[in-house]
Coordinates of C-alpha atoms and ligand atoms in Angstrom, one line a residue:
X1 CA 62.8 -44.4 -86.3
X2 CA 63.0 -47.7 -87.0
X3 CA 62.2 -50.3 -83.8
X4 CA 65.0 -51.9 -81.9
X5 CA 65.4 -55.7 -82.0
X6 CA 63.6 -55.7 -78.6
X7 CA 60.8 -53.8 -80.0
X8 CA 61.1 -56.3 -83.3
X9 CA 60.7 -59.8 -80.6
X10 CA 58.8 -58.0 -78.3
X11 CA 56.2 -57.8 -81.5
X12 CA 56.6 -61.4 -82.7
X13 CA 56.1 -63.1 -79.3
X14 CA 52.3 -62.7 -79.2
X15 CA 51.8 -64.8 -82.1
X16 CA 53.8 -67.7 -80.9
X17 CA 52.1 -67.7 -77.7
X18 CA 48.9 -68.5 -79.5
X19 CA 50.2 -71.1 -81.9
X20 CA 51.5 -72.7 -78.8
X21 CA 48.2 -72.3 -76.5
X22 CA 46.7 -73.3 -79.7
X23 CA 48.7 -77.1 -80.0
X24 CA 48.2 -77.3 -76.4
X25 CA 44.8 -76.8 -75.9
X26 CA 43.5 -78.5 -79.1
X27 CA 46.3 -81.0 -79.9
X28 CA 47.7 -81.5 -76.8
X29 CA 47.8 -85.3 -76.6
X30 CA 48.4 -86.1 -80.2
X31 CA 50.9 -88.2 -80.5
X32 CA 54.5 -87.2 -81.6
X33 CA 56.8 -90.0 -81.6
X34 CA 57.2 -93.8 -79.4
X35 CA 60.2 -94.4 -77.8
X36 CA 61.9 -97.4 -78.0
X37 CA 64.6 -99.2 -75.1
X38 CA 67.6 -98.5 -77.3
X39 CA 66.9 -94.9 -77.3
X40 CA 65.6 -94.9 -73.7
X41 CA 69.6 -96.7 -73.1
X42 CA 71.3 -95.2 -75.8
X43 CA 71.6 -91.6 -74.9
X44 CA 67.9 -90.5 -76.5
X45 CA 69.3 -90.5 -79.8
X46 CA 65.9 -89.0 -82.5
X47 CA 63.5 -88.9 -80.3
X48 CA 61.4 -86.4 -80.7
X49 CA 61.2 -84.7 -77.1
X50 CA 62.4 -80.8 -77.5
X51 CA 60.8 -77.8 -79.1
X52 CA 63.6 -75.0 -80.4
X53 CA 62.6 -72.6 -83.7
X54 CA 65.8 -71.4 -83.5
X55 CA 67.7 -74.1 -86.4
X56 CA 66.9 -77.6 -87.4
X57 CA 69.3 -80.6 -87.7
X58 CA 68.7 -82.4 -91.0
X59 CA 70.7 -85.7 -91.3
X60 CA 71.6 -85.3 -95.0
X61 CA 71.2 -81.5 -95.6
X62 CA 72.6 -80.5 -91.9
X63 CA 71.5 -77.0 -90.5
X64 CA 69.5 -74.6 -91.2
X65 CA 68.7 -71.7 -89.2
X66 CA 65.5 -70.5 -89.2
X67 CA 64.5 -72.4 -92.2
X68 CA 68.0 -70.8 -94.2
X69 CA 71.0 -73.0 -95.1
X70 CA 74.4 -71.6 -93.9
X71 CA 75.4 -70.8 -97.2
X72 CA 72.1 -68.4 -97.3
X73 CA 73.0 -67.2 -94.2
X74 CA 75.9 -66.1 -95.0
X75 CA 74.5 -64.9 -98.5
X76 CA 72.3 -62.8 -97.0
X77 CA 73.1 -61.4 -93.9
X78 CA 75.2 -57.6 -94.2
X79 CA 78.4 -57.7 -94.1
X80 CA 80.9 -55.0 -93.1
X81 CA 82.5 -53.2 -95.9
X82 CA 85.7 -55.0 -97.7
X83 CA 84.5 -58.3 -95.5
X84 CA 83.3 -61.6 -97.3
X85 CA 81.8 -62.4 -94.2
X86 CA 78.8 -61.1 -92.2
X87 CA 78.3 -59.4 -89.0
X88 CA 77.9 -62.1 -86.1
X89 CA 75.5 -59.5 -84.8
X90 CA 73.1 -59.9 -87.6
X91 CA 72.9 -63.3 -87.3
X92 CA 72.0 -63.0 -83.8
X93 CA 69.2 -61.2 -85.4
X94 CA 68.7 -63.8 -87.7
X95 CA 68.2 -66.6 -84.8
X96 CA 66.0 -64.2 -82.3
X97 CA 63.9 -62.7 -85.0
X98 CA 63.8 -65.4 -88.0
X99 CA 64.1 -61.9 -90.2
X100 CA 67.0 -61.0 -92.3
X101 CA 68.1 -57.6 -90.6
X102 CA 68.8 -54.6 -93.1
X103 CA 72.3 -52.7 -92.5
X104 CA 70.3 -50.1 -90.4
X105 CA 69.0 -52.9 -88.1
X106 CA 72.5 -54.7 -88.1
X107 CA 74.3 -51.5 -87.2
X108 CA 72.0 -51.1 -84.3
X109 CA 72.6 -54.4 -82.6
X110 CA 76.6 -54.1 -83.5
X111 CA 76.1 -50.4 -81.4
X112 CA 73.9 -52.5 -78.1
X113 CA 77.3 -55.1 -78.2
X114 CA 79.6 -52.0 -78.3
X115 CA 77.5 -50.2 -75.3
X116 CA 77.6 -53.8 -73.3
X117 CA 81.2 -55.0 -73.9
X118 CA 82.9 -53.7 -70.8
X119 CA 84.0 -56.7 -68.7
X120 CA 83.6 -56.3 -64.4
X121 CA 87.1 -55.6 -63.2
X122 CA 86.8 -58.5 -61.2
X123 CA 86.3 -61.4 -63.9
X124 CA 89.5 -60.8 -64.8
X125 CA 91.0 -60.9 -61.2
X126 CA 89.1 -64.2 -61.1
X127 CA 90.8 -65.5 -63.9
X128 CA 94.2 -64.4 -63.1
X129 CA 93.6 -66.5 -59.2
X130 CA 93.5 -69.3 -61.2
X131 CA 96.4 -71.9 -61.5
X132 CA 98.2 -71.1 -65.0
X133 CA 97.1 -75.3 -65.6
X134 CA 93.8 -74.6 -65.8
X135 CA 91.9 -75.7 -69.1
X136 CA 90.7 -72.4 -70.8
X137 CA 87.4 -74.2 -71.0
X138 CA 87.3 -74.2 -67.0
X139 CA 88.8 -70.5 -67.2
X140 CA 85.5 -69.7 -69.6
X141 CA 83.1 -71.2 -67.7
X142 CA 84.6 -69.6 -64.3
X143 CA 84.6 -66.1 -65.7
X144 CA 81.1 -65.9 -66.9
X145 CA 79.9 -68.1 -63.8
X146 CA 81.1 -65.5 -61.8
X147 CA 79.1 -62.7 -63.6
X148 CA 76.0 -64.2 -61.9
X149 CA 75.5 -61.2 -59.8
X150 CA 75.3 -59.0 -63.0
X151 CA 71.7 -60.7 -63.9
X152 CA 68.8 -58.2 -64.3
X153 CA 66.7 -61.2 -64.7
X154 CA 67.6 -61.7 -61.1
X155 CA 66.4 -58.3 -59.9
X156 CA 63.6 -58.5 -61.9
X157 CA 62.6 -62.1 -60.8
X158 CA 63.2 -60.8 -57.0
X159 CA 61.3 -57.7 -57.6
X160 CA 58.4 -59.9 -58.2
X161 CA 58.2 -59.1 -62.1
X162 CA 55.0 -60.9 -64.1
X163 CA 56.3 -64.7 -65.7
X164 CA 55.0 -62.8 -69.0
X165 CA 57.8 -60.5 -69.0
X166 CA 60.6 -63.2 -67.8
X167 CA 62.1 -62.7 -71.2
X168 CA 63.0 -58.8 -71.3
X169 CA 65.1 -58.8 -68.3
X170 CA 66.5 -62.3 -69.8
X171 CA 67.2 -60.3 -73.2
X172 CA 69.2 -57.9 -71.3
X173 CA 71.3 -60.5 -69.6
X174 CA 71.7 -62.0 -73.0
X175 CA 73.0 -59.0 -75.1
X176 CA 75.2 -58.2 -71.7
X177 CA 76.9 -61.4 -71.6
X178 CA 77.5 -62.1 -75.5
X179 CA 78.8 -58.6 -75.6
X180 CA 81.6 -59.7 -73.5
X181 CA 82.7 -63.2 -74.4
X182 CA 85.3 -61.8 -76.8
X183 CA 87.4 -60.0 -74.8
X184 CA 87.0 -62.7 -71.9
X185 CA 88.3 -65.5 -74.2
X186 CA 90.8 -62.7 -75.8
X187 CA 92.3 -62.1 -72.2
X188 CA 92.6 -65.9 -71.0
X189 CA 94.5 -66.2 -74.5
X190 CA 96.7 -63.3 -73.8
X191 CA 97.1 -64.4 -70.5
X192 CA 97.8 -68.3 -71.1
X193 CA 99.7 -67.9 -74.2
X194 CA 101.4 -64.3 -74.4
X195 CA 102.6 -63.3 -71.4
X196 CA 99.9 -61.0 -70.5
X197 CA 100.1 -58.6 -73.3
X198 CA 96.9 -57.1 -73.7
X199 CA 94.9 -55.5 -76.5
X200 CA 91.8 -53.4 -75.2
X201 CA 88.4 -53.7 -77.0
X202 CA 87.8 -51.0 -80.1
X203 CA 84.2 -49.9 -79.7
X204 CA 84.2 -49.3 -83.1
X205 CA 84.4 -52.5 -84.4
X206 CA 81.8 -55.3 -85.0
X207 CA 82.4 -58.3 -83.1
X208 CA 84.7 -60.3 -85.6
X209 CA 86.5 -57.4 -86.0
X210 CA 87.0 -56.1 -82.4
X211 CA 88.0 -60.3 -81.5
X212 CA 90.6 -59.7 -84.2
X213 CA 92.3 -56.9 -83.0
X214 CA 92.1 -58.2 -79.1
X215 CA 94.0 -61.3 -80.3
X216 CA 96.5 -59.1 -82.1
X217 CA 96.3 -60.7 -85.7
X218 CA 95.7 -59.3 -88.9
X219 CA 93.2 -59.5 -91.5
X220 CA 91.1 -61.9 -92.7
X221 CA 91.4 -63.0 -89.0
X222 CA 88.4 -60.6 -88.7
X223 CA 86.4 -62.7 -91.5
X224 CA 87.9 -66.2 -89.8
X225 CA 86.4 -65.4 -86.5
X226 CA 83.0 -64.2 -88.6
X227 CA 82.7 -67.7 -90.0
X228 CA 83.5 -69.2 -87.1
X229 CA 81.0 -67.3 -84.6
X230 CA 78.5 -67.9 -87.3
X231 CA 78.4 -72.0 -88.3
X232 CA 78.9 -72.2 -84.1
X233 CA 76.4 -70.4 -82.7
X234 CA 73.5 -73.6 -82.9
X235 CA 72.6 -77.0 -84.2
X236 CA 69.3 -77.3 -83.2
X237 CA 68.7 -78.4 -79.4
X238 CA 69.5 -81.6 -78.7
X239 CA 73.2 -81.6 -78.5
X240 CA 74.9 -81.6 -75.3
X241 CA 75.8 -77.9 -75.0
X242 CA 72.5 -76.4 -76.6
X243 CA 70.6 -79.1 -74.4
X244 CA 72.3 -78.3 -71.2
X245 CA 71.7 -74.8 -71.7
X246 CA 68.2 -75.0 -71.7
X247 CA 67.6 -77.7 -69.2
X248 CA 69.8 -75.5 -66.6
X249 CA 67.6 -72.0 -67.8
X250 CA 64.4 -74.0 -67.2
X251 CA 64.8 -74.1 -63.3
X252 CA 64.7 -70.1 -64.0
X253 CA 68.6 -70.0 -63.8
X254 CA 69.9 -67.3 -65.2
X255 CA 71.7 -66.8 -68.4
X256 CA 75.2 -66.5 -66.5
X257 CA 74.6 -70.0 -64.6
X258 CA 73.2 -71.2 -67.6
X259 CA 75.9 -70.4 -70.1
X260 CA 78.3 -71.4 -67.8
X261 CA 77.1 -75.2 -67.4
X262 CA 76.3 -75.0 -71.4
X263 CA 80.6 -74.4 -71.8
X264 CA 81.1 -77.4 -69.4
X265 CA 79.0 -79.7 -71.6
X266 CA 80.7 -78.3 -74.8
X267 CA 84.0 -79.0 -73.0
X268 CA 83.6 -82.8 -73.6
X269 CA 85.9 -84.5 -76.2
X270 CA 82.7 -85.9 -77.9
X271 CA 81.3 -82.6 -78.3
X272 CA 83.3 -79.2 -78.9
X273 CA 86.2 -80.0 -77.1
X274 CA 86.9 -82.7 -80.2
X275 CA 88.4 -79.4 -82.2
X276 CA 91.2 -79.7 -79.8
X277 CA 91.7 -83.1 -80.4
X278 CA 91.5 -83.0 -83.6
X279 CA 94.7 -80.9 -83.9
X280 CA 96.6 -83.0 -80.5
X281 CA 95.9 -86.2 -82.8
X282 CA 97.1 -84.2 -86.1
X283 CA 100.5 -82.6 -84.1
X284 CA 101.1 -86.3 -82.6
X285 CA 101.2 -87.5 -86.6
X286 CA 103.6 -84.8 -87.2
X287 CA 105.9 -85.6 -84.7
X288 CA 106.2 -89.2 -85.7
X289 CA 106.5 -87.8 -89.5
X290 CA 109.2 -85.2 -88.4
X291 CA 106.7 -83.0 -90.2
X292 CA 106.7 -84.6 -93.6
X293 CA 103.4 -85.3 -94.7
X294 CA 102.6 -88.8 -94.6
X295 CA 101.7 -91.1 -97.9
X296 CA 98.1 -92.2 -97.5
X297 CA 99.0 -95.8 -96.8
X298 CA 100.9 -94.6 -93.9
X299 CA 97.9 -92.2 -92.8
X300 CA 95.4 -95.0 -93.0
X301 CA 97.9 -97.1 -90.6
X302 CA 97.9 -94.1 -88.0
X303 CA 93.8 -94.2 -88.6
X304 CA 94.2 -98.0 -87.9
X305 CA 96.0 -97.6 -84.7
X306 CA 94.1 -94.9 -83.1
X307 CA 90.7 -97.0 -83.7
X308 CA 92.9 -100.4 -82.6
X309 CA 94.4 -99.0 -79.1
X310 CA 90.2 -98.1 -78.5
X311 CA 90.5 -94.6 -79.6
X312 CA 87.6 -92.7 -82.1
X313 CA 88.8 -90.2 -85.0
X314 CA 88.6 -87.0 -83.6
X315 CA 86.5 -85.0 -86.3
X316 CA 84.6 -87.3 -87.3
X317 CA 80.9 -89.1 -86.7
X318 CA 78.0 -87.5 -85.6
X319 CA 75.4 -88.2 -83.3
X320 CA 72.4 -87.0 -85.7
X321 CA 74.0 -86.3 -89.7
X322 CA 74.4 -88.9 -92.1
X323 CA 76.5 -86.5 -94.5
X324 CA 79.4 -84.5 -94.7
X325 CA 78.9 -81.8 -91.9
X326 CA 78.0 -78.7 -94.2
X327 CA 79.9 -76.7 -91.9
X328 CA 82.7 -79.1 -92.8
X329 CA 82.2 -78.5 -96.0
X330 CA 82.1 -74.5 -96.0
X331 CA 85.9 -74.1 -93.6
X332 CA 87.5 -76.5 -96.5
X333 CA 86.1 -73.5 -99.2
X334 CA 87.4 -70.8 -96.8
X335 CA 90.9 -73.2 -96.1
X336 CA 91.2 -74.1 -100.3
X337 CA 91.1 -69.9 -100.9
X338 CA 93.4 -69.0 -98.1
X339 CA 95.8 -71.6 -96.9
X340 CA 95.8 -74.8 -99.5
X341 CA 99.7 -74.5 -99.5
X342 CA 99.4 -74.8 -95.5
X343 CA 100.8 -78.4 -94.1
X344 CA 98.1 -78.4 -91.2
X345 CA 95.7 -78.1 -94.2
X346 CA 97.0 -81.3 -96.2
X347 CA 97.3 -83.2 -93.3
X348 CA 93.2 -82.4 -92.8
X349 CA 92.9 -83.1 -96.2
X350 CA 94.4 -86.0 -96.5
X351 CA 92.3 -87.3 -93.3
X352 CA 89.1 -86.5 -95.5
X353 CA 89.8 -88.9 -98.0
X354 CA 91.2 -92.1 -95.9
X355 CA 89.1 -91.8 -92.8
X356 CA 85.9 -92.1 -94.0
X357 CA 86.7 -95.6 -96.2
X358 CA 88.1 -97.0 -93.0
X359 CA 85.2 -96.5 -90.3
X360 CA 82.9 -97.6 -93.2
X361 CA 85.2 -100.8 -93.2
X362 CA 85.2 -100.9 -89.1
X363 CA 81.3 -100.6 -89.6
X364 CA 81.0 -99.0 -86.4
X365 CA 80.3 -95.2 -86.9
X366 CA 76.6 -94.6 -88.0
X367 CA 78.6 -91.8 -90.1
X368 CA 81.8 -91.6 -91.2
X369 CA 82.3 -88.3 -92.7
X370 CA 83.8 -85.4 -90.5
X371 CA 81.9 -82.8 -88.3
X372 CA 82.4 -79.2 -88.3
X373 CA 85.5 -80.0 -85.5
X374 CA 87.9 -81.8 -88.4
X375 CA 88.4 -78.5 -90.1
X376 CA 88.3 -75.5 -87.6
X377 CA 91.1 -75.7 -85.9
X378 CA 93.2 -76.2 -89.0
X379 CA 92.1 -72.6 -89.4
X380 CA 93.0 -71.4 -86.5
X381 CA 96.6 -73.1 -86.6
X382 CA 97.4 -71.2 -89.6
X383 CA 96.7 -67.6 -88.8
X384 CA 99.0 -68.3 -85.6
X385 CA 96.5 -70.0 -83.0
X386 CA 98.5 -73.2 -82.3
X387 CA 97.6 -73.4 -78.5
X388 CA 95.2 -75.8 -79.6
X389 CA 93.6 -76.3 -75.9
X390 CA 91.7 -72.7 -76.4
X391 CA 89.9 -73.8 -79.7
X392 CA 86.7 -75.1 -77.9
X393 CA 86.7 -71.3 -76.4
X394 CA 85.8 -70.5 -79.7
X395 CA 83.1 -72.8 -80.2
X396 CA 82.0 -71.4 -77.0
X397 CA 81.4 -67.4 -77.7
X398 CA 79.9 -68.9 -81.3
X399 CA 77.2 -70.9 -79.4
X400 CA 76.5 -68.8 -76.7
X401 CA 74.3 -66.9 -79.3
X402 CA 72.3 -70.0 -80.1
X403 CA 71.9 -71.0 -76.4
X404 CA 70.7 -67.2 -75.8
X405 CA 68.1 -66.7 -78.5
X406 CA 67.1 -70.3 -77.3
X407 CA 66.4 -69.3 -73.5
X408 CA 64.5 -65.6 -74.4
X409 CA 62.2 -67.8 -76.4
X410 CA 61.9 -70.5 -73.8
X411 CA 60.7 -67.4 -71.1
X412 CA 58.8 -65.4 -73.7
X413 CA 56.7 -69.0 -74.5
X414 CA 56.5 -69.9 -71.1
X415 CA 58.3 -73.6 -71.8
X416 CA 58.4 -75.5 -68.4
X417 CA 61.2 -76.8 -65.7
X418 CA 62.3 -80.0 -67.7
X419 CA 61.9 -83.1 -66.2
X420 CA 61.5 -86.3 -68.0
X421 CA 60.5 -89.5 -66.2
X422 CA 63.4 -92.5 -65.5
X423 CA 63.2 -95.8 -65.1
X424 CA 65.1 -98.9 -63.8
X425 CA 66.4 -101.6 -65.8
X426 CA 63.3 -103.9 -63.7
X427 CA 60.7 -101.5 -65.6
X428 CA 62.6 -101.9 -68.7
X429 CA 62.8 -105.9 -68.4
X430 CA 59.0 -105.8 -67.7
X431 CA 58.0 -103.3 -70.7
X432 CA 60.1 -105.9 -72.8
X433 CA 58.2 -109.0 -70.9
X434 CA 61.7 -110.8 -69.8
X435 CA 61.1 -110.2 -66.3
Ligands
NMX501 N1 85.9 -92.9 -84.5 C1 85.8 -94.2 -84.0 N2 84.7 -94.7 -83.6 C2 83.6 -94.0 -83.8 C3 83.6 -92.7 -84.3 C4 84.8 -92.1 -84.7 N3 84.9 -90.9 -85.1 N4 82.3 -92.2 -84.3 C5 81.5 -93.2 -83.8 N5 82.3 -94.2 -83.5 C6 81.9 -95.4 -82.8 C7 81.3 -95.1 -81.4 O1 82.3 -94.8 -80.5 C8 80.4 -96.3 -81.1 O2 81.2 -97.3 -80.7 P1 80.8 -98.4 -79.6 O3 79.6 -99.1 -80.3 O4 82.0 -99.2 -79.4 O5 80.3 -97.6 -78.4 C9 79.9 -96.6 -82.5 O6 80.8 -96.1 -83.5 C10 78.5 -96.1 -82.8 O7 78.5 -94.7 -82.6 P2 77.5 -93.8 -83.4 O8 76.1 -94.2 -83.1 O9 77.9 -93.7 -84.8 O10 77.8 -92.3 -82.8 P3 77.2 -91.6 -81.5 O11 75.9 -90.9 -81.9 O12 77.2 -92.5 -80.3 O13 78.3 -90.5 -81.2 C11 80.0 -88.9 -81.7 C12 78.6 -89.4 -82.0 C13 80.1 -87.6 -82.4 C14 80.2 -88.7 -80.2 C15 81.0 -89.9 -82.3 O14 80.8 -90.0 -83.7 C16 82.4 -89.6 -82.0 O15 82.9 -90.0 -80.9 N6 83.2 -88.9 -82.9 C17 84.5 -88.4 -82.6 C18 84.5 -87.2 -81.6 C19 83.9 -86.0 -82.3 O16 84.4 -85.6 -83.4 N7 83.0 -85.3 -81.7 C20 82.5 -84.0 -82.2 C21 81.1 -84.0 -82.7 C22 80.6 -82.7 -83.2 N8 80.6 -81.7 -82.1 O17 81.2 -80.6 -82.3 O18 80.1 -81.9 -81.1
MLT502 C1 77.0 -79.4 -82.3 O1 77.3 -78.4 -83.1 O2 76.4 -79.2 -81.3 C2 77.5 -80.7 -82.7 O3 77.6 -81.0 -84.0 C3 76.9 -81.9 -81.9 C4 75.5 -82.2 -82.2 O4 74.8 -81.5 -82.9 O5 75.0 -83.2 -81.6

């Protein structure tokens, strides 16, 4: 019988514990990086200060999780049959385990989701007492908020239960909660955007698949919402969702309170909620062009106005790459094999090659070339998700993995409440001797 991804972590954690006791008690106080005032003002940016072995944020290369590229990822991992793309649960595998799973393994952790997937009665009463206005982001964050009393890690930590064995009961909560996210975000859409109508989960389908069929559309939806799980799901820690994630889990919080304040932080228009915009910024272009796609001098004059009323390029910067954002890169392959004809998609395109020239020109941006939020949501538009305001749910259920894999770690390691040390702009004035 072969061992259960619990069984598979359960057997890798004993290493890591001694590598870690290991730089602690012998290396402790070696030095790792200095901080300057700019990044002590300016939001932290490179400094050295978290530990996640989840993925790693190259600025040229971009991701790679556990030590693999995307496009190896997505070589590599199982896929279901007739699908180009792989199982979301294996690469939940991927990100706990750092092992490629087989199809037997993969299968195993697509059956745990199936077992897990049935939502409480009452988050979906929750979400229907909320005002139709609501943000699906706030709807999101609400309904898995509210799933708080669900945690076994709760129990467990009540019952008294050994700090060694904080991460099982937070492994449960994990594979509970990301079991359910699809047919949360599948019933807010429903709910928002179709009346109501309602398509109940399949337990035999993977998670792309089953996310498919709840939001009613057709294949390669199923693939679409693969990819886009997948490229979400981390980008190493420091970002505001991943980081918020794990400073809120390292009070002990549980993965419901956790994952909750994670979506809040991903709800920014800096962060994940700049898909939305991305699309809002594209539909206000079309307006103005009655729908006819604009010449690229008249494209670089809507650039120049958004950046001269004080407004950034949705899409585009980032706060750590330097390069094209390979995830970028890999939804314009997916969009140049399945919708080049589509209008959203020349509009994007078209965005690609004027943008870029022009925040080079404003010399502002550290990085001019567009982020992973440029190009999803042109996706989405074409297989029928125009509600644009629910893209950042996407984003959501896709890093929710990376935020889970990152908090059974921090428990099974034993990682500390986070607290760095502030100062005042006195201390600051005297550390740069004008004061
Ligand atoms: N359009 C216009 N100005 C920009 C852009 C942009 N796309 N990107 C950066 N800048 C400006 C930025 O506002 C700042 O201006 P100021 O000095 O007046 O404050 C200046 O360039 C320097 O910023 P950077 O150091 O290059 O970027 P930072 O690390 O502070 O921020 C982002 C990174 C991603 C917040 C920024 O590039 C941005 O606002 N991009 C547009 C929004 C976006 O696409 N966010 C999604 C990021 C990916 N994600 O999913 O989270
Ligand atoms: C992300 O995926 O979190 C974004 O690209 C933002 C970041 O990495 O800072």
């Amino acid at each position: 019988m072969k061992k259960t991804l619990k069984q598979v972590l359960s057997s890798k954690i004993g290493e890591q514990r001694s590598r870690v006791r290991r730089l602690l008690k012998e290396h402790g106080n070696t030095v790792v990086d200095n901080v300057t005032i700019s990044q002590v003002i300016g939001g932290m940016r490179g400094l050295k200060s978290l530990v996640s072995d989840i993925s790693s944020l190259d600025p040229e290369e971009g991701i790679r999780y556990r030590g693999y590229t995307l496009k190896e990822v997505i070589e590599k991992l199982p896929k279901p049959q007739d699908s180009s793309m792989p199982y979301v649960e294996g690469l939940f595998y991927l990100l706990i385990t750092g092992d490629f799973p087989n199809q037997e393994e993969v299968m195993q952790v697509v059956d745990e989701f199936s077992k897990r997937r049935i939502v409480p009665r009452y988050v979906f009463e929750i979400i229907d007492s909320l005002p139709a206005s609501t943000h699906p982001m706030a709807m999101f964050s609400t309904a898995i908020l509210s799933m708080n009393r669900e945690s076994v890690f709760n129990r467990h930590y009540h019952a008294g239960v050994s700090k060694m064995d904080y991460w099982e009961s937070t492994f449960e909560d994990a594979l509970n909660l990301m079991a359910k996210l699809p047919e949360i975000a599948a019933y807010i859409y429903n709910k928002l955007y179709r009346k109501g109508e309602r398509f109940h989960s399949d337990p035999t389908l993977d998670m792309g698949a089953n996310f498919a069929h709840m939001m009613g559309i057709d294949k390669p939806y199923d693939d679409v919402s693969r990819l886009h799980f997948i490229i979400h799901s981390d980008h190493e820690s420091g970002n505001v969702s991943a980081h918020t994630a794990h400073l809120v889990a390292s009070s002990l919080s549980d993965i419901y309170l956790s994952t909750s304040a994670m979506i809040n932080g991903l709800a920014g228009p800096l962060h994940g909620l700049a898909n939305q915009e991305v699309l809002r910024w594209l539909q206000s272009i079309m307006d103005k062009m009655d729908n006819r796609l604009p010449s690229e001098e008249e494209m670089k004059k809507f650039v120049w106005d958004t950046l001269n009323a004080g407004q950034v390029i949705p899409g585009f910067g980032h706060a750590v790459l330097r390069k094209t954002d390979p995830r970028y890169i890999l939804q314009r392959e997916f969009s140049l094999e399945y919708l080049s004809e589509d209008p959203i998609f020349k509009y994007a395109d078209l965005l690609y090659k004027v943008v870029p020239p022009i925040l080079q020109e404003q010399g502002k941006a550290k990085n001019p070339w567009p982020n992973v939020d440029a190009q999803s949501g042109v996706i989405q538009w074409h297989y029928g998700v125009k509600e644009y305001d629910f893209y950042t749910v996407l984003f959501g259920i896709g890093r929710t993995m990376g935020v889970c894999a990152n908090i059974i770690w921090d428990r099974a390691l034993g990682y500390p409440l986070e607290r760095p040390k502030s100062v005042t702009i006195d201390m600051l004035e005297e550390v740069a001797g004008i004061k």
